[in-house]
Short mmCIF file of C-alpha atoms and ligand atoms in Angstrom, two decimals:
data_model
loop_
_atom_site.label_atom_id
_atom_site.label_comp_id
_atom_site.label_asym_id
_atom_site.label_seq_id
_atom_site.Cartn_x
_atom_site.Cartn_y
_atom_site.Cartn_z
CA UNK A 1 -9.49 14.78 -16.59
CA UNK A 2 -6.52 17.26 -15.60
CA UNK A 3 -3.26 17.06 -16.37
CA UNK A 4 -1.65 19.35 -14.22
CA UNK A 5 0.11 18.84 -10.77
CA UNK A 6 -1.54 20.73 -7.98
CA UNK A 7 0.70 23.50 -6.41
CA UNK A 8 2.02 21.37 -3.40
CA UNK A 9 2.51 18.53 -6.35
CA UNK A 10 5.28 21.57 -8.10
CA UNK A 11 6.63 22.59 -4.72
CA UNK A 12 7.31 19.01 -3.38
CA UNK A 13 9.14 18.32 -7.00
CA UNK A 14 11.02 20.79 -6.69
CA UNK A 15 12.16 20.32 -2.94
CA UNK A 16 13.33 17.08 -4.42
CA UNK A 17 15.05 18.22 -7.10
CA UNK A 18 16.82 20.71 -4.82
CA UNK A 19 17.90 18.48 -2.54
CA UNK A 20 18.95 15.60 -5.51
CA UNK A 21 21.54 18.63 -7.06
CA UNK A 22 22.53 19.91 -4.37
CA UNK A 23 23.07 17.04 -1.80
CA UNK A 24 22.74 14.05 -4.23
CA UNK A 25 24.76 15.06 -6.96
CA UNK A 26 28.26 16.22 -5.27
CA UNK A 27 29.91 12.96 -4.48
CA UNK A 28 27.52 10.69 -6.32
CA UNK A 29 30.73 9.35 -9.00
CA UNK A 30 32.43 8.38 -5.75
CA UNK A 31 29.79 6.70 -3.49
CA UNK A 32 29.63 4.68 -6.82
CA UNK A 33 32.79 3.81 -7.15
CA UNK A 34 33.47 3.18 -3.56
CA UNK A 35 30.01 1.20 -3.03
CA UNK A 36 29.86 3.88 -0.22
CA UNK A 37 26.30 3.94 1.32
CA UNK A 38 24.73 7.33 1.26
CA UNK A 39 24.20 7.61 5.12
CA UNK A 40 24.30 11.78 5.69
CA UNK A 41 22.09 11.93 2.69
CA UNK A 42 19.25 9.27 3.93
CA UNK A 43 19.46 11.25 7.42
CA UNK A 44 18.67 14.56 5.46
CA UNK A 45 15.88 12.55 3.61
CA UNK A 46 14.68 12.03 6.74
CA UNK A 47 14.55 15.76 7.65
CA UNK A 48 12.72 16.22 4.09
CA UNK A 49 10.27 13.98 4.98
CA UNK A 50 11.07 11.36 2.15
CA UNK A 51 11.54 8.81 4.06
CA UNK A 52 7.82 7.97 5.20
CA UNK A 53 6.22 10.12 2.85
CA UNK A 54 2.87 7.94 2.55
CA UNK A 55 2.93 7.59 6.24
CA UNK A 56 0.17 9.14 8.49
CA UNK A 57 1.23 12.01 10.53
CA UNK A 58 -0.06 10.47 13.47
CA UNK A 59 2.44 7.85 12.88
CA UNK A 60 5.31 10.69 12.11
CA UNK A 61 4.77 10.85 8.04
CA UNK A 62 4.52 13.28 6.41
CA UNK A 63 1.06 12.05 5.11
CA UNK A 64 0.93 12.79 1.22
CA UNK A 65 0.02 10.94 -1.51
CA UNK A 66 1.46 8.36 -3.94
CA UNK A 67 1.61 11.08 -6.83
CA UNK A 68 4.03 13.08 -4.59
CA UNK A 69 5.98 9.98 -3.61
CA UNK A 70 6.36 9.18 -7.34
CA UNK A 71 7.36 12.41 -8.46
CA UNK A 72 9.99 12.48 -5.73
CA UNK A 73 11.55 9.19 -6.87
CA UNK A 74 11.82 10.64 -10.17
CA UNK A 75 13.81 13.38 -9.31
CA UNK A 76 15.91 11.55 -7.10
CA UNK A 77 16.82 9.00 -9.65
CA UNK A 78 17.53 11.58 -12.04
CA UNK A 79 20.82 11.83 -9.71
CA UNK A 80 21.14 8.72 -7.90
CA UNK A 81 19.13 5.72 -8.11
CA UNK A 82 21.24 4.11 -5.24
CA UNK A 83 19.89 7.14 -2.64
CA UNK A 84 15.91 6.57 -4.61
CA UNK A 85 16.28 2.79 -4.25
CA UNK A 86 16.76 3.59 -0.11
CA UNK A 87 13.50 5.91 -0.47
CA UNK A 88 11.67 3.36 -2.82
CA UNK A 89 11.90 0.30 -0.33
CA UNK A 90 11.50 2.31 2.86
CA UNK A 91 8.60 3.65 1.71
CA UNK A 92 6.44 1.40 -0.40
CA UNK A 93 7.71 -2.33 1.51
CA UNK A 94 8.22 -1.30 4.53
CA UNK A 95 6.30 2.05 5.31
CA UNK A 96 3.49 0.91 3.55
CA UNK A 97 2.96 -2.30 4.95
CA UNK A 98 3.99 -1.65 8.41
CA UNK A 99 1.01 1.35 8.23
CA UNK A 100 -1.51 -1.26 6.25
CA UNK A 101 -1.36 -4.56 7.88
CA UNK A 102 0.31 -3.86 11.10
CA UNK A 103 -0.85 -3.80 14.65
CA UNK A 104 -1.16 -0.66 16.51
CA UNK A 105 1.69 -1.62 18.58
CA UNK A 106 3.95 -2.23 15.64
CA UNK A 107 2.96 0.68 13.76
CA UNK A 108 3.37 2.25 17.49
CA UNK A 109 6.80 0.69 17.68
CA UNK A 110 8.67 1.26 14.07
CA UNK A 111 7.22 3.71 12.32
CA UNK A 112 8.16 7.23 13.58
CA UNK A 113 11.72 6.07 12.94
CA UNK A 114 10.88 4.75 9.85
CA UNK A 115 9.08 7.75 8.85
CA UNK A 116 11.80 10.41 10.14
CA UNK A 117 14.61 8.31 8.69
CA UNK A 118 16.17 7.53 12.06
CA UNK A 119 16.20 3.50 11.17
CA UNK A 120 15.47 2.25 7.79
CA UNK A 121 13.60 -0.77 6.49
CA UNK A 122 14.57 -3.77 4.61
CA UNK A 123 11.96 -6.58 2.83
CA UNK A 124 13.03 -10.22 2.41
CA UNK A 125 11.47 -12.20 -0.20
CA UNK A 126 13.88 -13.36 -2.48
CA UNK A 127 16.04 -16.79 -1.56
CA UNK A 128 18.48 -18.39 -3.72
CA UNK A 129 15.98 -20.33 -4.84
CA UNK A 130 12.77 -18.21 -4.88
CA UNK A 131 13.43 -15.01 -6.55
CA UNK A 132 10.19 -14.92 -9.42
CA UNK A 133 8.53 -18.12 -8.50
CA UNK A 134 8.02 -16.43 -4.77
CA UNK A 135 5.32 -19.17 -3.18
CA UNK A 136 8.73 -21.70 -2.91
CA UNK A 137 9.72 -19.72 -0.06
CA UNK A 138 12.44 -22.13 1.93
CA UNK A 139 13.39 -20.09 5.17
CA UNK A 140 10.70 -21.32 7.91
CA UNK A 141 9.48 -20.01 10.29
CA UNK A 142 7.77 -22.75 12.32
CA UNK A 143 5.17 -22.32 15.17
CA UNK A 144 6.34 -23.02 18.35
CA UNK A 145 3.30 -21.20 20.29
CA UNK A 146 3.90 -17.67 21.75
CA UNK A 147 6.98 -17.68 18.80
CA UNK A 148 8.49 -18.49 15.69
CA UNK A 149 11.72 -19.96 15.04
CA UNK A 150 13.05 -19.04 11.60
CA UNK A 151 15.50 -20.57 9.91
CA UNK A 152 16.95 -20.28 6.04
CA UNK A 153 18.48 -17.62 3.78
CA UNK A 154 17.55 -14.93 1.72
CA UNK A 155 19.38 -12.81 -0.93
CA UNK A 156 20.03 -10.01 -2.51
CA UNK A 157 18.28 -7.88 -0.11
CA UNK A 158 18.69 -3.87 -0.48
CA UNK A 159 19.47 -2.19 2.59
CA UNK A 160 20.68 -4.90 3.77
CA UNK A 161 23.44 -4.26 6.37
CA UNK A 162 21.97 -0.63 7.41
CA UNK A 163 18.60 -1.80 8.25
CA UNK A 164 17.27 -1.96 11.59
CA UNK A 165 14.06 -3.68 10.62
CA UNK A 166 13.32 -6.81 8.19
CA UNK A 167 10.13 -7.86 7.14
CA UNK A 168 10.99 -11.66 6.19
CA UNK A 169 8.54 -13.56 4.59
CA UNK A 170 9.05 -17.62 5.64
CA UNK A 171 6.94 -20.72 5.45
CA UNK A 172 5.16 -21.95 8.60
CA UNK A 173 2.82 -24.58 7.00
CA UNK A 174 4.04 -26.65 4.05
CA UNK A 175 1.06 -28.38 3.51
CA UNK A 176 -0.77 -25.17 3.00
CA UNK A 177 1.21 -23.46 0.17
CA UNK A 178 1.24 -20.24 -0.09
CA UNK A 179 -1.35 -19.94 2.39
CA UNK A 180 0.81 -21.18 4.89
CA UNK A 181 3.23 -18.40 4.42
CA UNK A 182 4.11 -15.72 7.17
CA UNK A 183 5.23 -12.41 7.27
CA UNK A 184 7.35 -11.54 10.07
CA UNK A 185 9.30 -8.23 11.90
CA UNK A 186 12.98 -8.91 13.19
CA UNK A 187 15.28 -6.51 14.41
CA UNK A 188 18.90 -5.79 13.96
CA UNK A 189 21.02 -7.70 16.62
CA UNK A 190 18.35 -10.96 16.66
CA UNK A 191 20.24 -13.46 18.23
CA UNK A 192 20.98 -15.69 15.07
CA UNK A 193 20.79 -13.61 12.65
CA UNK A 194 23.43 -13.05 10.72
CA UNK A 195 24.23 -10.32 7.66
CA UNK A 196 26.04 -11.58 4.97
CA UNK A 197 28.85 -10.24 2.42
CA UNK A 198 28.08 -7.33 0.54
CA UNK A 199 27.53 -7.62 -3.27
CA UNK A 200 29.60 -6.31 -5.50
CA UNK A 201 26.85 -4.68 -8.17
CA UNK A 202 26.52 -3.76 -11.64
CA UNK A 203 24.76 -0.28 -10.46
CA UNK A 204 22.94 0.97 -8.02
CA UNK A 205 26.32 0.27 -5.95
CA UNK A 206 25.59 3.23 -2.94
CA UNK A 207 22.53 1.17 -1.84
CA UNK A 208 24.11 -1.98 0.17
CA UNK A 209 22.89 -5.55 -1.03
CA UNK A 210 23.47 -8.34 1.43
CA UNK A 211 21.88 -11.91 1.68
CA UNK A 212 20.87 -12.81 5.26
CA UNK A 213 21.05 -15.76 7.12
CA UNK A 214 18.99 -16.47 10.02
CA UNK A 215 19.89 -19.54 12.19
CA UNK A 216 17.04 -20.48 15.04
CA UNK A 217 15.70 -16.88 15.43
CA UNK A 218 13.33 -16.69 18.00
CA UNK A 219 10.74 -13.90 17.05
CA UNK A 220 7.82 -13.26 19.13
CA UNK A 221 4.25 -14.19 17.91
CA UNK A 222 3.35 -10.28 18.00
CA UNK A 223 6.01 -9.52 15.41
CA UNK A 224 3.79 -11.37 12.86
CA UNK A 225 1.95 -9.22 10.28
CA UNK A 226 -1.63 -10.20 10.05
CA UNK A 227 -3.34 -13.22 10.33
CA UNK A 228 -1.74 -16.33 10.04
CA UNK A 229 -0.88 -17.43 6.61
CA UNK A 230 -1.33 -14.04 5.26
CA UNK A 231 2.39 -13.67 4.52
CA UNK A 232 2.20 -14.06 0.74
CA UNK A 233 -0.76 -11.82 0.08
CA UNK A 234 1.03 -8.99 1.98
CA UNK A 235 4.45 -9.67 0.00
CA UNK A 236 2.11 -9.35 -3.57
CA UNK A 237 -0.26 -6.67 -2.30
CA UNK A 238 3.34 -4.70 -0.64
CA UNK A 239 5.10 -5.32 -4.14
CA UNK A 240 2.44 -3.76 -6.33
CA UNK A 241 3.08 -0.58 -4.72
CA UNK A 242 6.37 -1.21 -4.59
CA UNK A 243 6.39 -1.43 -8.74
CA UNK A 244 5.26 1.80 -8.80
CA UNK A 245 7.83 3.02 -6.93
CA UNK A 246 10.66 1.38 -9.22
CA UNK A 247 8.49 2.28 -11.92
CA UNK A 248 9.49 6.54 -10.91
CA UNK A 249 12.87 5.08 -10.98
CA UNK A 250 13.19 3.39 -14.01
CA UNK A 251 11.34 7.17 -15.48
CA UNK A 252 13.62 9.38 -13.24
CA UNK A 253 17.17 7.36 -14.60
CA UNK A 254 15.42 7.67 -18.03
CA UNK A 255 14.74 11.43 -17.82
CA UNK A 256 17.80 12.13 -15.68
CA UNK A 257 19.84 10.67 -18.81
CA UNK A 258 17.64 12.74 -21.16
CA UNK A 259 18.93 16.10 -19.80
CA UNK A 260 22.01 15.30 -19.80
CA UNK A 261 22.25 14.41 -23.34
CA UNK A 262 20.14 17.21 -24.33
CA UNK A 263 22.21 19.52 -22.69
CA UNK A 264 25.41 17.65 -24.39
CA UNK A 265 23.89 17.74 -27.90
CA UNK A 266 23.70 21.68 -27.31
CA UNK A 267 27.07 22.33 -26.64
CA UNK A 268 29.32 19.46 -28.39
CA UNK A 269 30.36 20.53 -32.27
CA UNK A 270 31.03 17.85 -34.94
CA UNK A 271 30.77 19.02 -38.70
CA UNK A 272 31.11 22.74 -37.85
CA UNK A 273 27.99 22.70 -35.63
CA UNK A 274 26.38 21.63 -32.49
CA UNK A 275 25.61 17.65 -32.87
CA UNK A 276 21.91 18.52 -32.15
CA UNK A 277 21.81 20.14 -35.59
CA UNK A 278 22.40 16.25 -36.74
CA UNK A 279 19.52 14.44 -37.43
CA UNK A 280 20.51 11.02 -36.34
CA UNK A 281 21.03 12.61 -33.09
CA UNK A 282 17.83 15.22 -32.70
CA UNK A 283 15.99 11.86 -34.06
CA UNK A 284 17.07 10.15 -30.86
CA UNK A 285 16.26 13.17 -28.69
CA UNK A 286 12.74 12.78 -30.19
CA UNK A 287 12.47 9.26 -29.39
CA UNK A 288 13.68 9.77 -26.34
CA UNK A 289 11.11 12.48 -25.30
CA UNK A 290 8.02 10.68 -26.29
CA UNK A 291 9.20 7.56 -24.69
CA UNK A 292 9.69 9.45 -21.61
CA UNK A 293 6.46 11.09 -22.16
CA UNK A 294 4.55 7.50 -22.32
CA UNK A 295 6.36 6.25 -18.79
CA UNK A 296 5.64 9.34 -17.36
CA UNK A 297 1.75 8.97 -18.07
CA UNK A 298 1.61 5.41 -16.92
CA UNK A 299 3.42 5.69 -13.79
CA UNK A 300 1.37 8.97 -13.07
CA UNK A 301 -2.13 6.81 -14.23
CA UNK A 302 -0.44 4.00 -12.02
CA UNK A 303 0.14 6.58 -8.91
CA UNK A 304 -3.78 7.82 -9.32
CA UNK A 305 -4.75 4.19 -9.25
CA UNK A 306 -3.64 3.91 -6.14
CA UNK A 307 -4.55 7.41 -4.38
CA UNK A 308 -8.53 6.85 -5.85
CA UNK A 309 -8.74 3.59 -4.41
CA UNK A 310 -8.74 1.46 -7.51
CA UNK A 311 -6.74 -1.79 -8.18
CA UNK A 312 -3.10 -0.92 -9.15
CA UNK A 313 -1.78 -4.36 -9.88
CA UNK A 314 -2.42 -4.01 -13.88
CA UNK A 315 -1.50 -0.08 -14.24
CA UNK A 316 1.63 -0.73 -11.67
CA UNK A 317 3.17 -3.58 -13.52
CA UNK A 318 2.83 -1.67 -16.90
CA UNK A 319 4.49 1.33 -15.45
CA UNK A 320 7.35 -0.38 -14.29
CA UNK A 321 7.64 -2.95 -17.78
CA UNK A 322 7.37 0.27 -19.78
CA UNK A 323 9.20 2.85 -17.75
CA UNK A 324 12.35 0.23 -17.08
CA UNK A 325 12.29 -0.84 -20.56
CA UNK A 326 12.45 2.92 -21.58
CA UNK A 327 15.24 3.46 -19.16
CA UNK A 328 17.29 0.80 -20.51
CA UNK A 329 16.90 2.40 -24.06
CA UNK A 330 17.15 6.13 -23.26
CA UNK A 331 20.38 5.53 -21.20
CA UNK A 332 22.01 3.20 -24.26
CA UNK A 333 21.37 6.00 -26.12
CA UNK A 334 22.25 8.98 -24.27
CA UNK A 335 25.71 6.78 -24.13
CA UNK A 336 26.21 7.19 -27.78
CA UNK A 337 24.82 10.77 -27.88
CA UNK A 338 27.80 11.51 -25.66
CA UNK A 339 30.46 9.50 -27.82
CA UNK A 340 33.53 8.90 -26.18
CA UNK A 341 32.94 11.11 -22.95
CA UNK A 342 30.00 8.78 -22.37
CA UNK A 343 32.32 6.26 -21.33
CA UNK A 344 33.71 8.62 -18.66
CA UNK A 345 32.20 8.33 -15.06
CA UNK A 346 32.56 11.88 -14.94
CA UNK A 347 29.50 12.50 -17.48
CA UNK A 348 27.16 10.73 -15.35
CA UNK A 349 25.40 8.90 -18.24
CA UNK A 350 27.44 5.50 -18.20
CA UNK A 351 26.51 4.81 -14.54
CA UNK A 352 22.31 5.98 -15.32
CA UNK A 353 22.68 3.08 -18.23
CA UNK A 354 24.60 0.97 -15.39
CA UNK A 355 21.67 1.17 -12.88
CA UNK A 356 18.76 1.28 -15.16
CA UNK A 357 18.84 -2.82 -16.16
CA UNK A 358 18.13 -3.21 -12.49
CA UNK A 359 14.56 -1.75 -12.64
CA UNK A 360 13.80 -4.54 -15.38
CA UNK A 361 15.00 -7.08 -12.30
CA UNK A 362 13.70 -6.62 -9.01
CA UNK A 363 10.73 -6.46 -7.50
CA UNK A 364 9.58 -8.62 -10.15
CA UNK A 365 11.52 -8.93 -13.49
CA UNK A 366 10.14 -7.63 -17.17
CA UNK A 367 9.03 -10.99 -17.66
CA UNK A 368 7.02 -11.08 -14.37
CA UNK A 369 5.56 -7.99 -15.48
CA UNK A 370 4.09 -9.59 -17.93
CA UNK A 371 2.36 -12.48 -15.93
CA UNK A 372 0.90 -9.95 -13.97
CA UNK A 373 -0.44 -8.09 -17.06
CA UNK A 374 -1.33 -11.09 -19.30
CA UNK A 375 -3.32 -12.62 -16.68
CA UNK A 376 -5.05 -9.58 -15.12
CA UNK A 377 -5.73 -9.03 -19.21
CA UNK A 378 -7.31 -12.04 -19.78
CA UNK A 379 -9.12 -13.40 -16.80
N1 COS B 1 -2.56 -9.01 -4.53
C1 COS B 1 -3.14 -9.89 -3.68
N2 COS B 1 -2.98 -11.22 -3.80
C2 COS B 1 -2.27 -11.68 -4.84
C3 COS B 1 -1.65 -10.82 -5.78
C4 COS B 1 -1.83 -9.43 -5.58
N3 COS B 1 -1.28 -8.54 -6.40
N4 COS B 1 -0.98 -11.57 -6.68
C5 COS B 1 -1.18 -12.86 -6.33
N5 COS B 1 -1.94 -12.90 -5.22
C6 COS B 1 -2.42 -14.09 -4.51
C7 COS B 1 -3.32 -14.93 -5.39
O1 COS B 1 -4.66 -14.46 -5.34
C8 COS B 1 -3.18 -16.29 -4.75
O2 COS B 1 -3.96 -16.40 -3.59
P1 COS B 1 -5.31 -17.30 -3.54
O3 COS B 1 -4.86 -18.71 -3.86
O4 COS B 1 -5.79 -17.13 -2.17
O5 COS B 1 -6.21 -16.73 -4.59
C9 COS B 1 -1.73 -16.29 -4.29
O6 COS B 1 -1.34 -14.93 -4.19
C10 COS B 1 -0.80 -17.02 -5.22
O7 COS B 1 -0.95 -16.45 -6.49
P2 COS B 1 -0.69 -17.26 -7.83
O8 COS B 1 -1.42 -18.57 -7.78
O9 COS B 1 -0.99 -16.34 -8.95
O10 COS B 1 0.86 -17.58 -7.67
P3 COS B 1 1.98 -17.90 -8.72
O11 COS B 1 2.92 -18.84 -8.11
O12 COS B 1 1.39 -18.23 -10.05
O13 COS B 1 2.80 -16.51 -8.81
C11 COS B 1 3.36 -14.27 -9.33
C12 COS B 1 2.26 -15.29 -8.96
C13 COS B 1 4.23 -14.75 -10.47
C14 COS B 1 2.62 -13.03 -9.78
C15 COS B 1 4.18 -13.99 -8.07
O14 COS B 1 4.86 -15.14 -7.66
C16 COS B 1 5.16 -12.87 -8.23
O15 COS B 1 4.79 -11.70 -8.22
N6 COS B 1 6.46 -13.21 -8.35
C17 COS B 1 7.51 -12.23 -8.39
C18 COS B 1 7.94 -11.90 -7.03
C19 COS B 1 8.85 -10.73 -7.02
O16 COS B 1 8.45 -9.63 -7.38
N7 COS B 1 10.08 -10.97 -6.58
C20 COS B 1 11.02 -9.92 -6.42
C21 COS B 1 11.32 -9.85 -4.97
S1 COS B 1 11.38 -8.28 -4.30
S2 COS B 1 13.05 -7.52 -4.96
#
């Protein structure tokens, strides 16, 4: 066993980290205040290779491995969640199963731009009426030969006005359940398919959140992923990758809101010396650490799971319940740690606790999580 990041591991965490101060950080209060999209930064993502970081070279990735994709999203949430949520999805959803289950003409076809950042990627599960319980997918997509015509709505879908590709999951075969599912590519511009209002968010308010509505699409037989029917099983096996992914986020928001109270606790004076001196506050700093500590490990273990070829479903699921939960409470309490000033955009920590309750919500909620875990615990 070795605990210790590689050299490449150090240098690609700190090209991240880089890049989140000194790109990320200036402007981030305003792009969430504004709901402004963070275009010029996803285009230098691109140019950093974060975009399609997983992805083959051959395919224009930039071919690592899921520990350096996770220890990128940490650093990049440390700053902005709504710029790591862009990564996260491109990357795990899209990236990943464009490169896993895809034809050689569709890997051919999307993923150099996917990789470099010059289009991004957006995954449609969720409906208004299928967000956990996922096999009641409603959009169809029904078989009319050489093409499908979908029909239906989905929801809160990130990237959803600035992608250029959508993987939409839809029913073909009723009868069959989940095995009649489908997984299907359709581009920007579809005739029929139509992007709808932009949601107005609790946090993670850079990345744009649309539901889409698609209205007789005609999408061409060789823009399905896999076999037919497969649809479902590549929406689970995409999302368990995917929960690692928001599993670096939840850590990153977490450890991003660490710092800055730790920082704060050093420099802020109550009772004629520095509130770190305090032990109800060097109590939370300890509480915090170790917490941090725990996620870290998990969504590490999670990571390694994946690179070695093991199942990552359990390990993934308890990275993200543990490292969102922790992000919920180390935010809350890097808050108070601030007092008064953490009420104040301008300190950064009231808009880490804003976008952490998201990572206990998509791509499968807390209590999801725990489905996953119970059963894969006691089967
Ligand atoms: N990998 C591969 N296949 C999987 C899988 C996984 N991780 N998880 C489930 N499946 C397969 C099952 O094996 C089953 O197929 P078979 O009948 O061929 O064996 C099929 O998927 C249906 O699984 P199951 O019967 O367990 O379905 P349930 O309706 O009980 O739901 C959960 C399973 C709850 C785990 C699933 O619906 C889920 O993950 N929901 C949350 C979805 C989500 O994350 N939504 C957020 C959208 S993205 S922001």
């Amino acid at each position: 066993m070795d605990f210790k990041l590689t050299e490449e591991h150090l240098l690609i965490q700190e090209a991240a980290r880089d890049f989140a101060q000194n790109d990320l950080l200036p402007g981030v209060v305003e792009r969430d205040e504004e709901q402004r999209f963070p275009e010029a930064e996803v285009k230098k993502m691109g140019e950093l290779g974060f975009m399609g970081m997983m992805v083959a070279p051959e395919y224009g990735g930039s071919g690592l491995d899921t520990i350096s994709y996770v220890l990128v999203m940490e650093e990049l949430s440390k700053i902005d969640a709504s710029a790591s949520v862009i990564v996260s999805v491109n990357n795990s959803l899209v990236c990943w199963g464009l490169e896993t289950y895809g034809t050689q003409a569709q890997k051919e076809k999307y993923l150099h731009r996917l990789a470099s950042g010059e289009i991004i990627g957006a995954f449609c599960l969720s409906e208004p009426e299928a967000g956990s319980d996922a096999t009641s997918q409603k959009t169809t997509a029904l078989d009319k030969g050489d093409h499908y015509i979908l029909n239906g709505t989905k929801n809160w879908i990130t990237n959803g006005s600035s992608a250029d590709v959508y993987l939409v999951i839809a029913q073909t075969d009723k009868e069959k359940k989940h095995k009649g599912i489908n997984a299907l590519i359709v581009e920007k511009g579809a005739e029929g398919f139509e992007i709808g209002p932009k949601e107005n968010k609790l946090g993670i308010r850079g990345s744009d959140t649309h539901s889409l509505i698609f209205n007789d699409v005609k999408v061409p037989k060789e823009n399905r992923i896999g076999e037919d029917g497969f649809g479902f099983k590549f929406a689970m096996k995409t999302l368990a990758g995917g929960r690692i992914g928001i599993a670096a986020q939840a850590l990153g928001i977490a450890s991003g809101a660490y710092e800055l109270a730790l920082k704060y606790s050093k420099e802020r004076k109550a009772f004629g010396t520095e509130i770190a001196n305090h032990q109800a506050i060097a109590f939370k700093l300890a509480d915090m650490h170790t917490q941090i500590a725990a996620a870290r490990h998990l969504v590490l273990k999670a990571a390694w799971d994946k690179d070695n070829g093991h199942n990552y479903d359990l390990s993934g699921a308890m990275a993200k319940l543990y490292a969102s939960q922790v992000a919920m409470d180390t935010t809350v309490e890097a808050v108070q740690i601030h007092g008064g000033n953490g009420f104040v955009k301008d300190y950064h920590v009231e808009r880490l606790m804003r976008d952490a309750k998201i990572t206990q919500i998509y791509e499968g909620t807390s209590e999801i999580q725990k489905i996953v875990i119970s059963r894969s615990i006691l089967k």
